[in-house]
Coordinates of C-alpha atoms and ligand atoms in Angstrom, one line a residue:
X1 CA 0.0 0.0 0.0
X2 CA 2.7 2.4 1.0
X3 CA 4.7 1.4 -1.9
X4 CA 1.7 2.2 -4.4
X5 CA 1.3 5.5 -2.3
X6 CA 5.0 6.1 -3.4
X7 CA 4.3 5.2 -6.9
X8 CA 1.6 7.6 -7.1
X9 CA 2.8 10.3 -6.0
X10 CA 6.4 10.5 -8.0
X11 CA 4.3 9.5 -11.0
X12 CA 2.5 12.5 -10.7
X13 CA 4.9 14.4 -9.5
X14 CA 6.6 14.1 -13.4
X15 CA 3.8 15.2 -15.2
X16 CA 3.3 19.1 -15.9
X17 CA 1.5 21.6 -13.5
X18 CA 0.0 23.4 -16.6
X19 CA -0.2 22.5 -20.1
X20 CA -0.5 24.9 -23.1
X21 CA -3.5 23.8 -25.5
X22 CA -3.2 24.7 -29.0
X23 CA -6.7 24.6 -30.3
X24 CA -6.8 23.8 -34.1
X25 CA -10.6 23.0 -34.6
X26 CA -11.6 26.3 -36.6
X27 CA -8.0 25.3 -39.2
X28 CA -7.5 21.0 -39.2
X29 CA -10.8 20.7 -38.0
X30 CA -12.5 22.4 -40.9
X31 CA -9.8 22.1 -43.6
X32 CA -10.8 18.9 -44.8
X33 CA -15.1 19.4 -45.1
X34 CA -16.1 19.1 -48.5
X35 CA -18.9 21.8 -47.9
X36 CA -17.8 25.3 -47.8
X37 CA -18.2 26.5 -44.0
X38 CA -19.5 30.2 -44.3
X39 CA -17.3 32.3 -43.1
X40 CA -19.3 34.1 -40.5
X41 CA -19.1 30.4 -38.8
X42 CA -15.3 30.3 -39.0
X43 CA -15.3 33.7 -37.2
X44 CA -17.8 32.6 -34.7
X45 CA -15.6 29.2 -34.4
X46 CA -12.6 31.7 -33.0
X47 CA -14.4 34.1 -31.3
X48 CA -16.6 31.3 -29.0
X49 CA -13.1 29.4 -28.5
X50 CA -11.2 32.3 -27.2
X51 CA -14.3 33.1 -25.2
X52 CA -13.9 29.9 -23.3
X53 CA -10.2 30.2 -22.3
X54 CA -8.5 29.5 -25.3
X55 CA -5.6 31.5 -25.2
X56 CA -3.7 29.8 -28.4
X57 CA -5.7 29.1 -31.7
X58 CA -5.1 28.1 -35.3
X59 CA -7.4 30.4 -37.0
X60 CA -6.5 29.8 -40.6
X61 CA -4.5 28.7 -43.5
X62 CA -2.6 30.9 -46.3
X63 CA -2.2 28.0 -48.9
X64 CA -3.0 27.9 -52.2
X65 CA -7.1 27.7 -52.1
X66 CA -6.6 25.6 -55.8
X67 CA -5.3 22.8 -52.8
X68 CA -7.3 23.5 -49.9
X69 CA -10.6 25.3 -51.0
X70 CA -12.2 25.3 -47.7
X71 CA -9.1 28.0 -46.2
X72 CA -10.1 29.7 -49.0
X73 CA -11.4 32.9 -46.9
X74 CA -8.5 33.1 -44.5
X75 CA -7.9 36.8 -44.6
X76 CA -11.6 37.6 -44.2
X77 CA -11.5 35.0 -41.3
X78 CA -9.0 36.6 -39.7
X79 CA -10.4 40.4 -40.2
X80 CA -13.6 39.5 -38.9
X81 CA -11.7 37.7 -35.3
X82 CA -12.9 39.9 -32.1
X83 CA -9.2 40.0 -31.2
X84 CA -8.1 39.3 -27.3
X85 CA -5.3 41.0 -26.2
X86 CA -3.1 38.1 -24.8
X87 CA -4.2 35.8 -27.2
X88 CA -2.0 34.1 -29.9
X89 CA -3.5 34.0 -33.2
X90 CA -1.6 31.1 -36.2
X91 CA -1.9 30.4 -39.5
X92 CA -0.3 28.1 -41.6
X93 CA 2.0 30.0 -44.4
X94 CA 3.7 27.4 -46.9
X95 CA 5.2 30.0 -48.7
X96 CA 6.2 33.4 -49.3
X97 CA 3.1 33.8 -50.7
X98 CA 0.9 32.5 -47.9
X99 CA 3.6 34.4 -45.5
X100 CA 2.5 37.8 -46.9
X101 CA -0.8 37.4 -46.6
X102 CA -0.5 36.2 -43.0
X103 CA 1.2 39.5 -42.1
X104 CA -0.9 41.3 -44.0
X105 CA -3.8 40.1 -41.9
X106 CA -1.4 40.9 -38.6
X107 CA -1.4 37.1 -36.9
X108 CA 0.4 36.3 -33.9
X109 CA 2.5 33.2 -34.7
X110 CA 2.7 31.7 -38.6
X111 CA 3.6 27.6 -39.2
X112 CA 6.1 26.3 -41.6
X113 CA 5.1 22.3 -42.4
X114 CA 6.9 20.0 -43.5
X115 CA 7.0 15.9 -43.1
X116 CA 9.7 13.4 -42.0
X117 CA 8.2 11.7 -45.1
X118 CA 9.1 12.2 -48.6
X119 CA 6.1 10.9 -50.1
X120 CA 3.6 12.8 -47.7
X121 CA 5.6 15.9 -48.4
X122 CA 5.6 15.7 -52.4
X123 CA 1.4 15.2 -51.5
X124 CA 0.9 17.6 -49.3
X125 CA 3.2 20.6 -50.9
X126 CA 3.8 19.2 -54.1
X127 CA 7.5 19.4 -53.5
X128 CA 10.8 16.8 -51.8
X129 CA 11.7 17.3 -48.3
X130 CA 14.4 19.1 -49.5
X131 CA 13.1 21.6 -51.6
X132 CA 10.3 22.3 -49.0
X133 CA 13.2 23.5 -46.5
X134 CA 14.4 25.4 -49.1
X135 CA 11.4 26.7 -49.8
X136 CA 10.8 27.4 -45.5
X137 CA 14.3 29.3 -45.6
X138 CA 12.9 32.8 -46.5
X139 CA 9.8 32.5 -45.1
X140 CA 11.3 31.8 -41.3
X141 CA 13.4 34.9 -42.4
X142 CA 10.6 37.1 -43.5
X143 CA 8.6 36.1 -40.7
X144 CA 11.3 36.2 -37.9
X145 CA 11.8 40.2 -39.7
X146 CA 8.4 40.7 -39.3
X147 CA 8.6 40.0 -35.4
X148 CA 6.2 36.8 -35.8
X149 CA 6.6 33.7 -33.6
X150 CA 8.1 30.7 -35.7
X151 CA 6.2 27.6 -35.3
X152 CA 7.0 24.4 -37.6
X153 CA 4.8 21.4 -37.9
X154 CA 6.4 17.5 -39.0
X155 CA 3.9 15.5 -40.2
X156 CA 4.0 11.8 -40.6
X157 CA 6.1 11.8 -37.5
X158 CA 5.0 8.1 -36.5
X159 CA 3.9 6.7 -39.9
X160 CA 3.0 8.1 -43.3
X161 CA -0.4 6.8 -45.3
X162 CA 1.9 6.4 -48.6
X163 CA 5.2 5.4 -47.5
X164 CA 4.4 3.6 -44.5
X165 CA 7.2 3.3 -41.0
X166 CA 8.9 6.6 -40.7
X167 CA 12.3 6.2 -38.6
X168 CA 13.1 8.6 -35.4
X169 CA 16.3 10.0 -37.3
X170 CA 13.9 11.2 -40.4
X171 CA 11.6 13.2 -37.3
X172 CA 15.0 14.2 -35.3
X173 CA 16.6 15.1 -39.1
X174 CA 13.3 18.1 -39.6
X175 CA 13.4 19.1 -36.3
X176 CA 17.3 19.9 -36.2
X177 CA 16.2 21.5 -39.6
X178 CA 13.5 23.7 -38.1
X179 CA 16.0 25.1 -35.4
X180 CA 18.4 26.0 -38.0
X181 CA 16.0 28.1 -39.4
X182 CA 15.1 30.0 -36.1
X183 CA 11.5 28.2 -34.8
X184 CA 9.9 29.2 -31.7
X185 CA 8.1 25.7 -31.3
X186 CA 8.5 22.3 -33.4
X187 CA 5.0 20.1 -33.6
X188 CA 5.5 16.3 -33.8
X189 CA 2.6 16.0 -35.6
X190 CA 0.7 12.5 -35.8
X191 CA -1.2 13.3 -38.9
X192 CA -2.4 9.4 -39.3
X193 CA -2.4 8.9 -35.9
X194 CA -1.2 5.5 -35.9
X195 CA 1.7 6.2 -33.1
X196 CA 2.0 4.2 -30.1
X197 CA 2.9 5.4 -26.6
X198 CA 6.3 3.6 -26.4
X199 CA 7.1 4.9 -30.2
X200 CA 5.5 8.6 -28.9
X201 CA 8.2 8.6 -25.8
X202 CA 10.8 7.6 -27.6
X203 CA 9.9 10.2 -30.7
X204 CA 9.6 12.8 -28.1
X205 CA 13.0 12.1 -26.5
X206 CA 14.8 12.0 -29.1
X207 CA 13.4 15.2 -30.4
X208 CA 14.6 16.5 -27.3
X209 CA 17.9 16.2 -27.7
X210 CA 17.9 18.3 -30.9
X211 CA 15.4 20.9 -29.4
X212 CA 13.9 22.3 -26.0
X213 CA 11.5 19.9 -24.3
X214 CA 9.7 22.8 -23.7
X215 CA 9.2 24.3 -26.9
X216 CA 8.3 20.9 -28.5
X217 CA 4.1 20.1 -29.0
X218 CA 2.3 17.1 -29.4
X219 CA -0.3 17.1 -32.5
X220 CA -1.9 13.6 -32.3
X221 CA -4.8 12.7 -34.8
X222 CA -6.9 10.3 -33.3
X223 CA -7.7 7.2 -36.1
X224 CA -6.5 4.6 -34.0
X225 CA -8.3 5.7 -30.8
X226 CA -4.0 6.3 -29.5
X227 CA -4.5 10.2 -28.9
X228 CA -5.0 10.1 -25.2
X229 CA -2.9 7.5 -24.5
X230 CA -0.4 8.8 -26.2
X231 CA -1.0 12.5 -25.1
X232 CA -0.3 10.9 -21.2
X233 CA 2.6 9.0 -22.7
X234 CA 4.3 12.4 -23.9
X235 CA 3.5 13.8 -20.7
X236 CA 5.2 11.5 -18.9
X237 CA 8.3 12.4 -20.5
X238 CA 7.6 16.1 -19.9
X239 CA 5.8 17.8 -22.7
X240 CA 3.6 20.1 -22.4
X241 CA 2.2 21.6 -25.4
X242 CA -0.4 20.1 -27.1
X243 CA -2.7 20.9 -29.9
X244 CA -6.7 19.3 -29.5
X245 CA -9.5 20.0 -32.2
X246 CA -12.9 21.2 -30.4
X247 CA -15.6 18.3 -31.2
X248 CA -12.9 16.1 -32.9
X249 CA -13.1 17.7 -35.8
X250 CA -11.1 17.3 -38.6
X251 CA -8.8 15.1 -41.0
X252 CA -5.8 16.2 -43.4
X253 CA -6.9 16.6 -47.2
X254 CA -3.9 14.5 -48.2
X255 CA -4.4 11.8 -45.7
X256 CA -7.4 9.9 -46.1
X257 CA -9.3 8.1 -44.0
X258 CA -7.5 10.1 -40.9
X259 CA -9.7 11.4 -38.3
X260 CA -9.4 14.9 -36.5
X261 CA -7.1 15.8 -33.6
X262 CA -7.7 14.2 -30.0
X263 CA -10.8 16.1 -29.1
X264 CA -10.4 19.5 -27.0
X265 CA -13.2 18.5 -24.6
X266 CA -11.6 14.9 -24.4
X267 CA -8.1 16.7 -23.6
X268 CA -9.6 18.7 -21.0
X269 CA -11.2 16.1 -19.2
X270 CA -8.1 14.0 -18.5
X271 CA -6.0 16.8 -17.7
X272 CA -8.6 18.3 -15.5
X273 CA -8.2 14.8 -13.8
X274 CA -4.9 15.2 -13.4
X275 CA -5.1 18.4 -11.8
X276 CA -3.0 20.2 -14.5
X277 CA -3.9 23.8 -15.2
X278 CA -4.8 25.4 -19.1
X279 CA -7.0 28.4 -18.4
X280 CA -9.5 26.8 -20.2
X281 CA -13.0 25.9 -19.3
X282 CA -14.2 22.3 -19.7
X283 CA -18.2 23.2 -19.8
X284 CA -17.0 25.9 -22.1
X285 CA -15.8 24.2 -24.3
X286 CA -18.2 21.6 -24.4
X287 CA -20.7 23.9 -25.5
X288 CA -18.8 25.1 -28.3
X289 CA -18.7 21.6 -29.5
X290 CA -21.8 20.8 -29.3
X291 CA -22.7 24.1 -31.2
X292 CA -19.9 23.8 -33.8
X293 CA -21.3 19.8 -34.5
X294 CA -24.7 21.2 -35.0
X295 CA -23.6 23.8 -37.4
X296 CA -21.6 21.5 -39.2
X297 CA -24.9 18.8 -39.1
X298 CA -22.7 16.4 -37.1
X299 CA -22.0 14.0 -34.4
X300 CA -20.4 15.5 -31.9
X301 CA -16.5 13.6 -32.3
X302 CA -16.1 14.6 -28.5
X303 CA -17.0 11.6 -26.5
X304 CA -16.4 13.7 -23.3
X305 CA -18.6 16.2 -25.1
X306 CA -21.3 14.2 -25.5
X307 CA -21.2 12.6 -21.9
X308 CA -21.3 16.0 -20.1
X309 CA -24.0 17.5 -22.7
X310 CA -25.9 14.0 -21.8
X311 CA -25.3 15.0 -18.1
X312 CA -26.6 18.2 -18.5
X313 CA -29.8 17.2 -20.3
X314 CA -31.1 14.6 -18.1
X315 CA -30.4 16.6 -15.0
Ligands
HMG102 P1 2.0 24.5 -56.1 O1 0.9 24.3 -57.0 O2 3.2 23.7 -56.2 O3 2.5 26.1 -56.0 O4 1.5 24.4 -54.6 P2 2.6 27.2 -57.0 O5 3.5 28.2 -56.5 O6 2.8 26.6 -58.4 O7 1.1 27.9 -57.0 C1 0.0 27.3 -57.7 C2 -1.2 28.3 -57.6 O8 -1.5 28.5 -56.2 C3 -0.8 29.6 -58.1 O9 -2.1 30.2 -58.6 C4 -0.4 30.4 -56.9 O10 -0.6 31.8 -57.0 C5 -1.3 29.9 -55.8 P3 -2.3 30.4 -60.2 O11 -1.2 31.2 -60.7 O12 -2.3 29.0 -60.7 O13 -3.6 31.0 -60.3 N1 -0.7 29.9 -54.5 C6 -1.3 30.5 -53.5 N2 -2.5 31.1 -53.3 C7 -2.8 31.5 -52.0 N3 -2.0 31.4 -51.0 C8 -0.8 30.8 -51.1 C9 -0.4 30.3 -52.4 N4 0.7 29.6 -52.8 C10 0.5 29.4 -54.1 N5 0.0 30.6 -50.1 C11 1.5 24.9 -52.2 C12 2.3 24.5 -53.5 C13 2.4 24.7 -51.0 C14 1.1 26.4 -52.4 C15 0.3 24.0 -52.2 O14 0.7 22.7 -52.3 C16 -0.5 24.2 -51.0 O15 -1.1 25.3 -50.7 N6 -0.6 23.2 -50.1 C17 -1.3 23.3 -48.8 C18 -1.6 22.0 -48.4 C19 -2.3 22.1 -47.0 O16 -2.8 23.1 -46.6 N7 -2.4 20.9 -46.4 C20 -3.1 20.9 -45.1 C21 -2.4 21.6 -44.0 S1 -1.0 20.7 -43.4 C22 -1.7 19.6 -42.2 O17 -2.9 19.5 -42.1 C23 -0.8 18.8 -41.4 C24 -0.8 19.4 -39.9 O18 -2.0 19.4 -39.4 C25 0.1 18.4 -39.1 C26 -0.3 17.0 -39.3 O19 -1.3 16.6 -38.8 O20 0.5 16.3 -39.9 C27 -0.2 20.8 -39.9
MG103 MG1 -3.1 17.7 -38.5

């Protein structure tokens, strides 16, 4: 008994005291629906988000809307934000191109993505590994010029749907790329989310030898039902970033058949159990999923979502 106390108490004394959520319902979550989300919805999206503690939030995408026809109204998106002082506002900027427009619209923090795996990357920005850092050089430049936060996202960090295994020196390779071009914060990014928690520690340790611990976030798609576990897994090992999509919702465009992020509510719940602080609030958030699913005319992806809304109906 003693001995289990003992074992309960150092394991929790290794995880975090507070854990930074990066919520990226209104960009992965919605990047990937087939049916145009009005705008107006979009900006709602934010604006409800950030009204329930969010105080880090994806808000759009600068990519080429030929690619990605749902980001299509990024700018107006972004214009039409109630902005929060204190709040950090992203979007994803492949290129120069994108990169302009993102300072144009005066966001907080801009993402540079890239993949540990060739194939995913030729998919996803129709270019090699190689010329995609290439490509990243002068944006991280022009951004870091522009006195943006740097963020950089690796997808296919556990697996890739084309090219299958991806190996920890291809994830450790980007992210030692990524600091050479001055990020702020490198996302190990799940995007199949076919990872397992021994393959997540060891992922995340290994990054952390190239890169601060600190400045390192976990983006874990949920397909194989390994988010949470993994998300505990990673905190174990002391990270403490994480990025959560409210309802579940989302995919990747070039990765089919891959379900949205670990759910925000979900998230929130077992940190909440944990006792580890995000300045966000779980019935909050709940309600935001359940409004965003009925706008979008869909189950809500949030099973702690749905349990608490159940809760609150019947009582
Ligand atoms: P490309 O076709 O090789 O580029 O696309 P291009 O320079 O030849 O441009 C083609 C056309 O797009 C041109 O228009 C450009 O002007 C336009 P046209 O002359 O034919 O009329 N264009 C743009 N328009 C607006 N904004 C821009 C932009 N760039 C070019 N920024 C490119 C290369 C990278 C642009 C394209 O492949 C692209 O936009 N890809 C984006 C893919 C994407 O958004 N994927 C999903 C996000 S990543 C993700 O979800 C993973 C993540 O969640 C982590 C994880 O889970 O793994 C982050
Ligand atoms: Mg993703």
């Amino acid at each position: 008994m003693v001995q289990q106390e003992r074992l309960g108490a150092s394991k929790q004394a290794s995880f975090p005291k507070r854990v930074q959520i990066v919520e990226v319902g209104p960009r992965d979550g919605l990047q990937a629906e087939r049916t145009f989300v009005p705008t107006d919805i979009k900006i709602a999206l934010v604006n409800r988000l950030v009204a329930a503690g969010v105080q880090r939030i994806e808000a759009a995408s600068f990519v080429s809307p030929k690619w990605v026809p749902q980001m299509a109204d990024g700018a107006a998106v972004v214009a039409g934000i109630d902005r929060v002082p204190g709040v950090s506002y992203a979007a994803l900027t492949p290129n120069i191109k994108g990169l302009e427009a993102a300072i144009e619209s005066k966001v907080d923090e801009v993402v540079i993505f890239g993949s540990a795996s060739e194939a995913f990357c030729l998919r996803n920005i129709n270019c090699s590994v190689a010329e995609s850092l290439e490509r990243f050089s002068p944006v991280a430049r022009m951004a870091k010029d522009a006195g943006l936060r740097l963020r950089a996202s690796i997808s296919c960090s556990f697996g890739c749907p084309y090219q299958g295994p991806v190996d920890v020196d291809a994830v450790v390779d980007m992210v030692r790329r990524f600091r050479d071009l001055g990020c702020d914060e490198i996302d190990i990014a799940d995007t199949i989310g076919v990872g397992t928690v021994r393959q997540v520690q060891q992922g995340v340790e290994a990054a952390s030898m190239a890169f601060p611990l600190e400045c390192l976030a976990g983006h874990f798609h949920d397909t194989y039902g390994q988010a949470l576990a993994n998300i505990v897994g990673a905190l174990q090992v002391g990270m403490s970033v994480f990025h959560a999509s409210v309802g579940g919702l989302g995919g990747c465009p070039y990765a089919k058949g891959a379900t949205g992020n670990v759910a925000t509510e979900d998230l929130l719940y077992l940190l909440d159990g944990l006792g580890i602080e995000t300045g966000i609030d779980l019935d909050a958030i709940v309600s935001v999923g359940d409004w965003v699913s009925q706008q979008m005319g869909k189950e809500n992806g949030a099973r702690a979502g749905r349990a608490l809304m159940a809760r609150k109906a019947s009582s």
